[in-house]
Amino acid sequence: METTDVVIVGAGHGGAQCAIALRQNGFTGTITVVGREPEYPYERPPLSKEYFAREKTFDRLYIRPPTFWAEKDVTFKLSTEVTKVDAEAKELTLSNGTTLSYGKLVWATGGDPRRLSCSGAELAGVHAVRTREDCDTLMAEVDAGTKNIVVIGGGYIGLEAAAVLSKLKLNVTLLEALPRVLARVAGEELSEFYQKEHRDHGVDLRTGVAVDCLVGDGPEGNRRVTGVQLADGEVVPAEAVIVGIGIVPAIGPLIAAGASGANGVDVDEFCRTSLPDIYAIGDCAAFACDYAGGTVMRVESVQNANDMATCVAKAICGDEKAYKAFPWFWSNQYDLRLQTAGINMGFDKTVIRGEPGARSFSVVYLKEGRVVALDCVNAVKDYVQGRKLVEAGAAPDVAALADAGTPLKELL
Ligand SMILES: Cc1cc2nc3c(=O)[nH]c(=O)nc-3n(C[C@H](O)[C@H](O)[C@H](O)COP(=O)(O)OP(=O)(O)OC[C@H]3O[C@@H](n4cnc5c(N)ncnc54)[C@H](O)[C@@H]3O)c2cc1C
């Protein structure tokens, strides 16, 4: 049986960064990365942004050029899935029937797109946006003449996709079940701003609408979506549907092996799971987040995947330190660059700096008077300076905070 010192499962952001950081930190043992997708690690964010809009080609998405991995002596098993973990024997079963034993295991599998539970969810023309393949299939349908597209879910990915498609002059309807878009991640001010932006760009954005089912036609076994039926009976016509309603952490084999976890695999402050010599990082890992008052949560961001990966790589190299990285995120829609700092969980007050109408402003989130997070739209200075307020747990004067003329660095 093949034996590897470190096996990384998942060739995405976290997996790639873990291999990179292991070598950067002087690790000389063997490293194998097992990845379900056929590609070497690539950046996922452009799938709903520049790659989807054809502003970037795929070769510009690689986290490192494919030749890099051989130079660093990192072995890849691509188009291969880990189907079983035996934590006692320290052995993995792969989808090609072979086994692989490990010294340390790093689980970096991200998540699978959550599927609609209503009828019609399996029709051709219904897409997620998680992988290059998802994106290419969708782009091919747009090229083939799709005119009407429905996006289900008003989270960042759905909104970004809607922005690209409306720029491509498609008829875009965006359906959000909750009373506002971005309801789980942002305050009302930001939701309202983006709702208006999308409507101004011609997106038929509807909130508080329940999807009843997807309708389609065609021969049995090859039925294609033709529309989305709402709870009130209206059918919104669609030759294609994007479902952006979140992910389900890809942790099945690890949980089956006895790891603790439910919505994500539980990890401690060193990213260790409850199983010996098995770490978990990135979208699939649930940890007590310092920046959210110790709440156990999963954070779906490139920053979190990369920083957890580096933390684990260092630990494997003997430099074990608790994971405490500062959370940040971004989203591009139209000509708007949103940058977020911190986590706004449990905020009890928001302060607006600048003018949403001028399309450059920030929402500052406070909890018991302290700055816990910022959402900065086309406001880079606020983002750069505001991060420091979050890190310091600053409690600035609210009037000064609301005055866009007062630089945030003066409020530290
Ligand atoms: C369209 C889109 C836009 C995004 N935009 C942003 C953004 O603007 N900013 C931001 O910070 N974040 C963004 N994100 C989120 C960000 O991409 C993720 O947080 C990040 O990719 C998480 O990294 P990861 O390593 O945990 O998982 P992933 O990068 O998802 O990698 C996991 C890999 O593991 C593979 N895998 C799963 N199970 C197995 C198995 N059993 N065996 C082998 N391989 C397996 C998966 O196929 C996948 O390739 C976006 C995500 C998407 C999909």
XYZ file of N, CA, C and O in Angstrom, residues 104-171:
272
model
N -0.199 12.154 8.716
C -1.168 13.195 9.122
C -2.146 13.368 7.965
O -1.738 13.328 6.788
N -3.391 13.660 8.330
C -4.417 13.871 7.301
C -4.987 15.280 7.464
O -5.314 15.698 8.586
N -5.074 15.998 6.352
C -5.696 17.334 6.390
C -6.938 17.285 5.502
O -6.848 17.049 4.299
N -8.086 17.486 6.130
C -9.368 17.395 5.414
C -9.755 18.808 4.957
O -10.009 19.674 5.784
N -9.750 19.014 3.647
C -9.974 20.365 3.097
C -10.941 20.278 1.920
O -10.629 20.670 0.805
N -12.117 19.738 2.209
C -13.027 19.352 1.127
C -14.110 20.370 0.801
O -14.949 20.131 -0.083
N -14.135 21.495 1.502
C -15.147 22.507 1.180
C -16.556 21.976 1.346
O -16.857 21.273 2.316
N -17.412 22.304 0.383
C -18.803 21.855 0.491
C -19.408 21.628 -0.873
O -18.870 22.071 -1.889
N -20.516 20.920 -0.872
C -21.254 20.687 -2.122
C -22.457 21.626 -2.147
O -23.073 21.860 -1.105
N -22.801 22.133 -3.326
C -23.923 23.065 -3.390
C -25.198 22.434 -2.822
O -25.500 21.276 -3.127
N -25.884 23.196 -2.009
C -27.166 22.720 -1.487
C -28.153 22.662 -2.653
O -28.228 23.586 -3.457
N -28.891 21.586 -2.745
C -29.834 21.440 -3.855
C -31.235 21.829 -3.415
O -31.569 21.746 -2.238
N -32.056 22.220 -4.375
C -33.456 22.504 -4.062
C -34.132 21.188 -3.699
O -33.810 20.146 -4.274
N -35.088 21.255 -2.780
C -35.767 20.012 -2.407
C -37.088 19.849 -3.164
O -37.761 18.837 -3.038
N -37.468 20.853 -3.975
C -38.758 20.795 -4.662
C -38.660 19.955 -5.939
O -37.569 19.632 -6.401
N -39.803 19.657 -6.541
C -39.764 18.858 -7.767
C -39.193 19.698 -8.908
O -39.355 20.924 -8.948
N -38.498 19.052 -9.803
C -37.878 19.744 -10.942
C -36.427 20.102 -10.681
O -35.724 20.566 -11.589
N -35.959 19.878 -9.455
C -34.582 20.282 -9.110
C -33.548 19.578 -9.974
O -32.438 20.076 -10.161
N -33.918 18.414 -10.520
C -32.938 17.605 -11.270
C -33.008 17.871 -12.782
O -32.273 17.261 -13.557
N -33.875 18.785 -13.220
C -34.024 19.036 -14.664
C -32.730 19.555 -15.283
O -31.942 20.244 -14.623
N -32.513 19.250 -16.560
C -31.371 19.839 -17.273
C -31.570 21.355 -17.309
O -32.703 21.842 -17.370
N -30.467 22.083 -17.260
C -30.563 23.547 -17.264
C -30.590 24.157 -15.871
O -30.640 25.374 -15.726
N -30.541 23.296 -14.841
C -30.494 23.798 -13.456
C -29.039 23.670 -12.983
O -28.468 22.581 -13.027
N -28.469 24.775 -12.560
C -27.024 24.801 -12.300
C -26.684 25.308 -10.911
O -27.358 26.184 -10.386
N -25.563 24.803 -10.408
C -24.908 25.427 -9.254
C -23.720 26.202 -9.810
O -23.368 26.050 -10.978
N -23.111 27.035 -8.993
C -21.849 27.684 -9.412
C -20.824 27.391 -8.326
O -20.662 28.145 -7.376
N -20.166 26.264 -8.449
C -19.166 25.899 -7.437
C -17.848 25.485 -8.083
O -16.790 25.699 -7.519
N -17.940 24.873 -9.269
C -16.739 24.348 -9.909
C -16.578 24.947 -11.303
O -17.516 25.520 -11.860
N -15.388 24.734 -11.855
C -15.156 25.180 -13.229
C -16.185 24.532 -14.164
O -16.723 25.187 -15.057
N -16.454 23.253 -13.926
C -17.384 22.544 -14.801
C -18.776 23.185 -14.745
O -19.410 23.394 -15.780
N -19.229 23.516 -13.519
C -20.541 24.187 -13.397
C -20.564 25.438 -14.253
O -21.525 25.723 -14.976
N -19.490 26.203 -14.114
C -19.434 27.511 -14.762
C -19.364 27.358 -16.291
O -20.057 28.064 -17.030
N -18.554 26.403 -16.756
C -18.421 26.193 -18.202
C -19.731 25.735 -18.819
O -20.100 26.161 -19.922
N -20.450 24.868 -18.110
C -21.731 24.377 -18.635
C -22.713 25.538 -18.776
O -23.398 25.684 -19.777
N -22.717 26.368 -17.759
C -23.616 27.528 -17.767
C -23.232 28.512 -18.875
O -24.087 29.005 -19.626
N -21.936 28.765 -18.998
C -21.471 29.699 -20.039
C -21.835 29.173 -21.433
O -22.222 29.939 -22.320
N -21.743 27.854 -21.609
C -22.081 27.271 -22.917
C -23.566 27.478 -23.220
O -23.950 27.745 -24.364
N -24.391 27.386 -22.187
C -25.830 27.589 -22.412
C -26.130 29.043 -22.744
O -26.998 29.340 -23.559
N -25.407 29.946 -22.118
C -25.580 31.374 -22.434
C -25.168 31.601 -23.895
O -25.867 32.263 -24.663
N -24.051 30.992 -24.285
C -23.590 31.123 -25.678
C -24.598 30.542 -26.662
O -24.723 31.015 -27.789
N -25.282 29.494 -26.218
C -26.222 28.819 -27.123
C -27.546 29.576 -27.237
O -28.473 29.103 -27.884
N -27.647 30.720 -26.572
C -28.820 31.567 -26.802
C -29.800 31.674 -25.653
O -30.920 32.154 -25.849
N -29.427 31.240 -24.467
C -30.313 31.434 -23.310
C -30.628 32.916 -23.159
O -29.733 33.756 -23.209
N -31.888 33.216 -22.989
C -32.286 34.627 -22.855
C -32.844 34.922 -21.468
O -32.636 35.990 -20.915
N -33.604 33.942 -20.944
C -34.253 34.160 -19.643
C -33.619 33.250 -18.607
O -33.581 32.030 -18.786
N -33.136 33.850 -17.542
C -32.469 33.053 -16.520
C -32.995 33.463 -15.149
O -33.222 34.649 -14.903
N -33.222 32.476 -14.320
C -33.673 32.756 -12.953
C -32.563 32.351 -11.994
O -31.990 31.264 -12.112
N -32.237 33.240 -11.082
C -31.266 32.944 -10.035
C -32.051 32.748 -8.745
O -32.790 33.650 -8.335
N -31.905 31.588 -8.129
C -32.594 31.338 -6.857
C -31.584 31.501 -5.733
O -30.595 30.766 -5.658
N -31.802 32.496 -4.884
C -30.895 32.748 -3.765
C -30.186 34.085 -3.903
O -29.477 34.315 -4.875
N -30.404 34.939 -2.932
C -29.800 36.277 -2.962
C -28.627 36.385 -2.005
O -28.514 37.341 -1.238
N -27.724 35.406 -2.043
C -26.449 35.514 -1.323
C -25.417 36.114 -2.271
O -25.749 36.523 -3.395
N -24.168 36.140 -1.843
C -23.145 36.787 -2.679
C -23.014 36.124 -4.050
O -22.909 36.800 -5.068
N -23.008 34.786 -4.081
C -22.775 34.111 -5.369
C -23.934 34.383 -6.332
O -23.720 34.715 -7.504
N -25.157 34.294 -5.842
C -26.317 34.576 -6.692
C -26.308 36.008 -7.206
O -26.570 36.265 -8.387
N -25.979 36.927 -6.327
C -25.966 38.344 -6.733
C -24.849 38.613 -7.740
O -25.045 39.348 -8.714
N -23.688 38.017 -7.514
C -22.584 38.230 -8.468
C -22.933 37.651 -9.838
O -22.680 38.275 -10.879
N -23.521 36.468 -9.820
C -23.914 35.854 -11.103
C -24.962 36.718 -11.803
O -24.891 36.945 -13.026
N -25.913 37.229 -11.042
C -26.960 38.080 -11.626
C -26.341 39.330 -12.252
O -26.760 39.779 -13.334
N -25.336 39.889 -11.581
C -24.683 41.099 -12.103
C -24.025 40.812 -13.455
O -24.177 41.563 -14.420
N -23.311 39.686 -13.534
C -22.630 39.339 -14.800
C -23.667 39.114 -15.896
O -23.550 39.631 -17.015
N -24.710 38.356 -15.581
C -25.697 38.003 -16.603
C -26.475 39.218 -17.079
O -26.815 39.325 -18.253
N -26.746 40.142 -16.174
C -27.481 41.330 -16.615
C -26.578 42.200 -17.488
O -27.044 42.835 -18.432
N -25.269 42.184 -17.191
C -24.339 42.925 -18.070
C -24.286 42.282 -19.464
O -24.048 42.950 -20.464
N -24.518 40.970 -19.510
C -24.544 40.264 -20.803
C -25.906 40.413 -21.497
O -26.171 39.751 -22.497
N -26.771 41.237 -20.883
C -28.084 41.583 -21.474
C -29.094 40.436 -21.457
O -29.994 40.389 -22.294
N -28.937 39.507 -20.511
C -29.971 38.489 -20.361
C -31.101 39.040 -19.500
O -30.904 40.006 -18.757
N -32.274 38.433 -19.600
C -33.368 38.792 -18.699
C -33.178 37.989 -17.418
O -33.325 36.768 -17.426
